[in-house]
Structure formats: structure tokens, C-alpha cells
Amino acid sequence: MNLIDQITSTYKEKFGHAPAHIVRAPGRVNLLGEHVDYNDGFVLPAAIDRATYIAFSPTDAPHSTLVAADFDQQASFSAETIATKTQPDSSALPEWALYPAGVMWALKEEGISTSSINAVFASDVPRGSGLSSSASVEMAFAIAWQTLGGWTLPAMQRALLGQKAENKYVGVNCGIMDQFASACGVENKLLLLDCRSLEWKTVPLPDHVAIVIADTTVRRKLTSGEYNKRRDACEEAVRLLKNDLPKIKSLRDVSVADFNRLANTLPDEVEKRARHVVEEIGRSNQAEALLEAGDIQSFGRLMNECHASLRDLYEVSCPELNVMVNIAQPLKGCYGARLTGAGFGGCTVNLVAKNDVEAFAKALAAGYEAETGLRPEIYISHASNGAELLG
Ligand code: GLA
């Protein structure tokens, strides 16, 4: 049974009638520009063909009732209980419910009306894998409340509300990339976003190249703490570099030449973190021209450099991600391979010649299992549309 049938039938069982609507919001994979969105840099994600789906209807009840089919759990919240992150019976909201509740909270903060809903949702975006399962939940619920609220927000506004929910309600200081990609995805296209101006465009991926996602199946705990620490280090670098470069607002404003000149004024760890960001923004600046010219070889090299930098300077890789990347890069047909998303576990993204994809996936899976004893999940991904009401 597919996910839509599954949530529809669970909805009927639970609420006694068919759901009024179905919504879908995808996860994302990022090809270049990692850990630069919160430094005003450029990112190059694509929405993927794995998504969160919600079956839902409006209800006259004072509270919304959500069933997370993946956990077989239920939670309720209302405008009254939302600020305290509790349910009507005063128990704490379970962690998974903070994402939808956060979206309702962020909408309320903006003065946008949200009616109560009954909903059942499920996702085939693997959780904690660097493919933005949480952003897909947020963007799906943003569409659900929009559908029932009689208002329409531009996709970027919905993305910003999702980011606010995650920053201020869930407590992860993430940038805008994930919610943007989930809200604004375009079928068969990469998305190039300037995280300072929020202007974006689509960029083509040549027909002969496939995006292959390889899941190490390793999940790290405490990721949000490490993530927030990286962000603090970037802010510290800007504060210190301002002594010599008073006009800079973020690491986006620091050239590689200026950075090299001033690097020794920074503490070692701050220097490493900031160097990754400054150089990665330089790499992602080249992405558009290379892709427009169809120069996948050079683009893939930038992906490989990005992985080395995330591993050695930003220190967000892990042994299993490095094994996966080291096996992939020399395989026939592989243009580039690197970890994708925040890191600390999860998935790699690989650009592979379509003709070689099957052999690539086989060799990668076998090599990874032989070295780690873990069975990876490897799939070819297609860039998909952003969050949408399906009916
Ligand atoms: C997570 C965050 C994004 C971004 C990436 C790293 O996915 O949610 O905002 O910072 O990590 O590029």
C-alpha cells in the first residue's frame, strides 16, 4: 500500500470519515553550499521524490488532533496550549508534534488564522538522515493550514515561517535552505538560492547525470547542539574579523584573500570553521556557470572538495560518511560525492553518469557493507515539485 492509501485508511479508521484533503511536501538533497545558508551564502538543493503526506479535514473541536502514522502516536494542541508545548490534558507534546505545532505557533505569531484540524501523516523521508524530514513536515502542515484558512502565502513566506518555527519553537537554529527547497522545489531542476537576498532560480542538471543518494544508516544524537555550536563559531569569526573589516555583516562579505590575510587573528577552531564557509561560498559561486556550461566534471570536483572541507575544517562528517564517500569517488561514472545536509551521519549525495548508475550503486553498497558491516540504502533521486495540495 502506498503512503497516501495508508494515511487515508488510517484517517478513516480514526476519524470515521474520509479526509477532505491530501497534501504532500518533499525532503531535499543539497548538491553544493553546505553550512553556508546561515552565513548569507549560496545553496544548490533540489526537492526530492520522497515526501511527507498528510490526510486532513477541518474540525469544530477547539483543538487539533494529529496522528503520526510512522510512530503510531497521537497528539493534540490548540491556540491555548501551543505556547506551553502541552496537550489539552497538560502532558508535554511529543517531539514529533513540535514541528506541526511550531508551524501553527509561527502562523499565529504573524496574526494568520489557523483552524483546528484532524490529520494523519506519514513520511518516506528517512528521519535524521540529512534529507530534511522535519522541513517536509513543516511545509506540509503550512499547506494544510493554508488550505483551510482561506489565505495564500507565497512559497518563500511559508518557508520563512517554517524556519521561524524550527528556530524559535523547536530550538534548532537552522538556516532557510531546507524549508525553501521543500516549499519551492521544481521538477527535474536544481534550485540556486541566494540566502541573503532570498532570490532564487532553477539550474539544469544535464540529462545524462543522475543524483544518487546513499544512506549510511548512521544517525547521530545531539546533532542540534553541534549544529548550533558551528553557527556560533561563524558569528564569533565575523565579530573578530570586524576589527579589520568593519563593513562585513556575515562571512559572505569576506573574500578568500582577506580571509587568508587575517586568518592568524582568529582562534584555531574559529579559523577552521570560518575557512570552510568562506571557501564553500567561493565554490558555490561557481556552480551556476559550470552547470549552465554542462561542465559536470568540474562541478563534481567542487563537490569532492566540499566533502574534504566538511570533514577536516567544519568537522561535521563521521567515519561512515567518509567510508561511503571514499568508496564512491573513484568508481566509474562518479563525478562527485560528498555528505549532504548538516552531517554527523545520514546520507551522501553522488552525481553519477546514468549509464553507470546500476554498477555504481552495486559496488558502493557492497564496498560499504564490507567495510562497516552496515547495509546502506541507495536510491536514484529525481528532483520534484515543492509542497502542494494533491486534492
Ligand atoms: C541543516 C539545516 C540547514 C543547513 C544545513 C547545512 O539541514 O537545517 O539550514 O544549514 O543543515 O547546510
JSON list of C-alpha atoms in Angstrom, two decimals, residues 41-118:
[
{"chain": "A", "resi": 41, "resn": "GLY", "atom": "CA", "xyz": [25.85, 32.23, 1.08]},
{"chain": "A", "resi": 42, "resn": "PHE", "atom": "CA", "xyz": [24.51, 30.36, -1.98]},
{"chain": "A", "resi": 43, "resn": "VAL", "atom": "CA", "xyz": [23.00, 26.88, -1.81]},
{"chain": "A", "resi": 44, "resn": "LEU", "atom": "CA", "xyz": [22.11, 24.42, -4.55]},
{"chain": "A", "resi": 45, "resn": "PRO", "atom": "CA", "xyz": [19.48, 21.96, -3.30]},
{"chain": "A", "resi": 46, "resn": "ALA", "atom": "CA", "xyz": [16.74, 20.04, -5.09]},
{"chain": "A", "resi": 47, "resn": "ALA", "atom": "CA", "xyz": [13.44, 18.81, -3.67]},
{"chain": "A", "resi": 48, "resn": "ILE", "atom": "CA", "xyz": [13.44, 15.01, -3.84]},
{"chain": "A", "resi": 49, "resn": "ASP", "atom": "CA", "xyz": [10.81, 12.42, -4.64]},
{"chain": "A", "resi": 50, "resn": "ARG", "atom": "CA", "xyz": [10.45, 11.36, -1.03]},
{"chain": "A", "resi": 51, "resn": "ALA", "atom": "CA", "xyz": [7.93, 13.33, 0.97]},
{"chain": "A", "resi": 52, "resn": "THR", "atom": "CA", "xyz": [5.63, 13.78, 3.93]},
{"chain": "A", "resi": 53, "resn": "TYR", "atom": "CA", "xyz": [1.92, 13.26, 3.20]},
{"chain": "A", "resi": 54, "resn": "ILE", "atom": "CA", "xyz": [-1.00, 14.44, 5.32]},
{"chain": "A", "resi": 55, "resn": "ALA", "atom": "CA", "xyz": [-4.63, 13.38, 5.13]},
{"chain": "A", "resi": 56, "resn": "PHE", "atom": "CA", "xyz": [-6.69, 16.05, 6.87]},
{"chain": "A", "resi": 57, "resn": "SER", "atom": "CA", "xyz": [-10.05, 17.76, 7.39]},
{"chain": "A", "resi": 58, "resn": "PRO", "atom": "CA", "xyz": [-11.21, 20.81, 9.35]},
{"chain": "A", "resi": 59, "resn": "THR", "atom": "CA", "xyz": [-12.88, 20.13, 12.71]},
{"chain": "A", "resi": 60, "resn": "ASP", "atom": "CA", "xyz": [-15.13, 22.17, 15.01]},
{"chain": "A", "resi": 61, "resn": "ALA", "atom": "CA", "xyz": [-13.21, 20.87, 18.03]},
{"chain": "A", "resi": 62, "resn": "PRO", "atom": "CA", "xyz": [-11.25, 23.51, 19.98]},
{"chain": "A", "resi": 63, "resn": "HIS", "atom": "CA", "xyz": [-8.02, 21.59, 19.42]},
{"chain": "A", "resi": 64, "resn": "SER", "atom": "CA", "xyz": [-6.23, 19.93, 16.50]},
{"chain": "A", "resi": 65, "resn": "THR", "atom": "CA", "xyz": [-5.65, 16.18, 16.69]},
{"chain": "A", "resi": 66, "resn": "LEU", "atom": "CA", "xyz": [-2.70, 14.74, 14.81]},
{"chain": "A", "resi": 67, "resn": "VAL", "atom": "CA", "xyz": [-1.82, 11.10, 14.28]},
{"chain": "A", "resi": 68, "resn": "ALA", "atom": "CA", "xyz": [1.79, 10.33, 13.33]},
{"chain": "A", "resi": 69, "resn": "ALA", "atom": "CA", "xyz": [1.27, 7.05, 11.47]},
{"chain": "A", "resi": 70, "resn": "ASP", "atom": "CA", "xyz": [5.03, 6.36, 11.41]},
{"chain": "A", "resi": 71, "resn": "PHE", "atom": "CA", "xyz": [5.12, 6.29, 15.22]},
{"chain": "A", "resi": 72, "resn": "ASP", "atom": "CA", "xyz": [1.57, 5.10, 15.78]},
{"chain": "A", "resi": 73, "resn": "GLN", "atom": "CA", "xyz": [1.11, 8.03, 18.16]},
{"chain": "A", "resi": 74, "resn": "GLN", "atom": "CA", "xyz": [-1.40, 10.80, 18.59]},
{"chain": "A", "resi": 75, "resn": "ALA", "atom": "CA", "xyz": [-1.16, 14.34, 19.97]},
{"chain": "A", "resi": 76, "resn": "SER", "atom": "CA", "xyz": [-3.47, 17.33, 20.38]},
{"chain": "A", "resi": 77, "resn": "PHE", "atom": "CA", "xyz": [-2.90, 21.05, 20.77]},
{"chain": "A", "resi": 78, "resn": "SER", "atom": "CA", "xyz": [-4.86, 24.27, 20.46]},
{"chain": "A", "resi": 79, "resn": "ALA", "atom": "CA", "xyz": [-4.22, 28.00, 20.31]},
{"chain": "A", "resi": 80, "resn": "GLU", "atom": "CA", "xyz": [-4.42, 27.98, 24.13]},
{"chain": "A", "resi": 81, "resn": "THR", "atom": "CA", "xyz": [-1.93, 25.17, 24.78]},
{"chain": "A", "resi": 82, "resn": "ILE", "atom": "CA", "xyz": [0.51, 25.90, 22.00]},
{"chain": "A", "resi": 83, "resn": "ALA", "atom": "CA", "xyz": [2.78, 28.39, 23.78]},
{"chain": "A", "resi": 84, "resn": "THR", "atom": "CA", "xyz": [3.42, 25.92, 26.61]},
{"chain": "A", "resi": 85, "resn": "LYS", "atom": "CA", "xyz": [4.04, 23.00, 24.22]},
{"chain": "A", "resi": 86, "resn": "THR", "atom": "CA", "xyz": [1.44, 20.94, 26.04]},
{"chain": "A", "resi": 87, "resn": "GLN", "atom": "CA", "xyz": [-1.66, 18.96, 25.18]},
{"chain": "A", "resi": 88, "resn": "PRO", "atom": "CA", "xyz": [-5.15, 19.75, 26.49]},
{"chain": "A", "resi": 89, "resn": "ASP", "atom": "CA", "xyz": [-4.57, 17.19, 29.32]},
{"chain": "A", "resi": 90, "resn": "SER", "atom": "CA", "xyz": [-1.41, 19.16, 30.32]},
{"chain": "A", "resi": 91, "resn": "SER", "atom": "CA", "xyz": [1.03, 16.44, 29.23]},
{"chain": "A", "resi": 92, "resn": "ALA", "atom": "CA", "xyz": [4.01, 17.57, 27.15]},
{"chain": "A", "resi": 93, "resn": "LEU", "atom": "CA", "xyz": [3.76, 17.45, 23.35]},
{"chain": "A", "resi": 94, "resn": "PRO", "atom": "CA", "xyz": [5.81, 14.56, 21.96]},
{"chain": "A", "resi": 95, "resn": "GLU", "atom": "CA", "xyz": [8.89, 15.63, 19.99]},
{"chain": "A", "resi": 96, "resn": "TRP", "atom": "CA", "xyz": [7.43, 14.83, 16.57]},
{"chain": "A", "resi": 97, "resn": "ALA", "atom": "CA", "xyz": [4.46, 17.10, 17.28]},
{"chain": "A", "resi": 98, "resn": "LEU", "atom": "CA", "xyz": [6.67, 20.15, 17.86]},
{"chain": "A", "resi": 99, "resn": "TYR", "atom": "CA", "xyz": [7.13, 20.60, 14.09]},
{"chain": "A", "resi": 100, "resn": "PRO", "atom": "CA", "xyz": [3.45, 20.93, 13.16]},
{"chain": "A", "resi": 101, "resn": "ALA", "atom": "CA", "xyz": [2.66, 22.76, 16.40]},
{"chain": "A", "resi": 102, "resn": "GLY", "atom": "CA", "xyz": [5.58, 25.11, 15.67]},
{"chain": "A", "resi": 103, "resn": "VAL", "atom": "CA", "xyz": [4.08, 25.97, 12.30]},
{"chain": "A", "resi": 104, "resn": "MET", "atom": "CA", "xyz": [0.74, 26.79, 13.92]},
{"chain": "A", "resi": 105, "resn": "TRP", "atom": "CA", "xyz": [2.59, 28.87, 16.53]},
{"chain": "A", "resi": 106, "resn": "ALA", "atom": "CA", "xyz": [4.57, 30.77, 13.85]},
{"chain": "A", "resi": 107, "resn": "LEU", "atom": "CA", "xyz": [1.39, 31.47, 11.84]},
{"chain": "A", "resi": 108, "resn": "LYS", "atom": "CA", "xyz": [-0.33, 32.74, 14.99]},
{"chain": "A", "resi": 109, "resn": "GLU", "atom": "CA", "xyz": [2.65, 35.00, 15.72]},
{"chain": "A", "resi": 110, "resn": "GLU", "atom": "CA", "xyz": [2.12, 36.56, 12.29]},
{"chain": "A", "resi": 111, "resn": "GLY", "atom": "CA", "xyz": [-1.54, 37.08, 13.06]},
{"chain": "A", "resi": 112, "resn": "ILE", "atom": "CA", "xyz": [-2.60, 34.48, 10.48]},
{"chain": "A", "resi": 113, "resn": "SER", "atom": "CA", "xyz": [-5.65, 32.41, 11.37]},
{"chain": "A", "resi": 114, "resn": "THR", "atom": "CA", "xyz": [-5.33, 28.65, 11.81]},
{"chain": "A", "resi": 115, "resn": "SER", "atom": "CA", "xyz": [-8.37, 26.48, 12.25]},
{"chain": "A", "resi": 116, "resn": "SER", "atom": "CA", "xyz": [-8.39, 23.19, 14.12]},
{"chain": "A", "resi": 117, "resn": "ILE", "atom": "CA", "xyz": [-7.63, 20.14, 12.02]},
{"chain": "A", "resi": 118, "resn": "ASN", "atom": "CA", "xyz": [-7.79, 16.40, 12.29]}
]
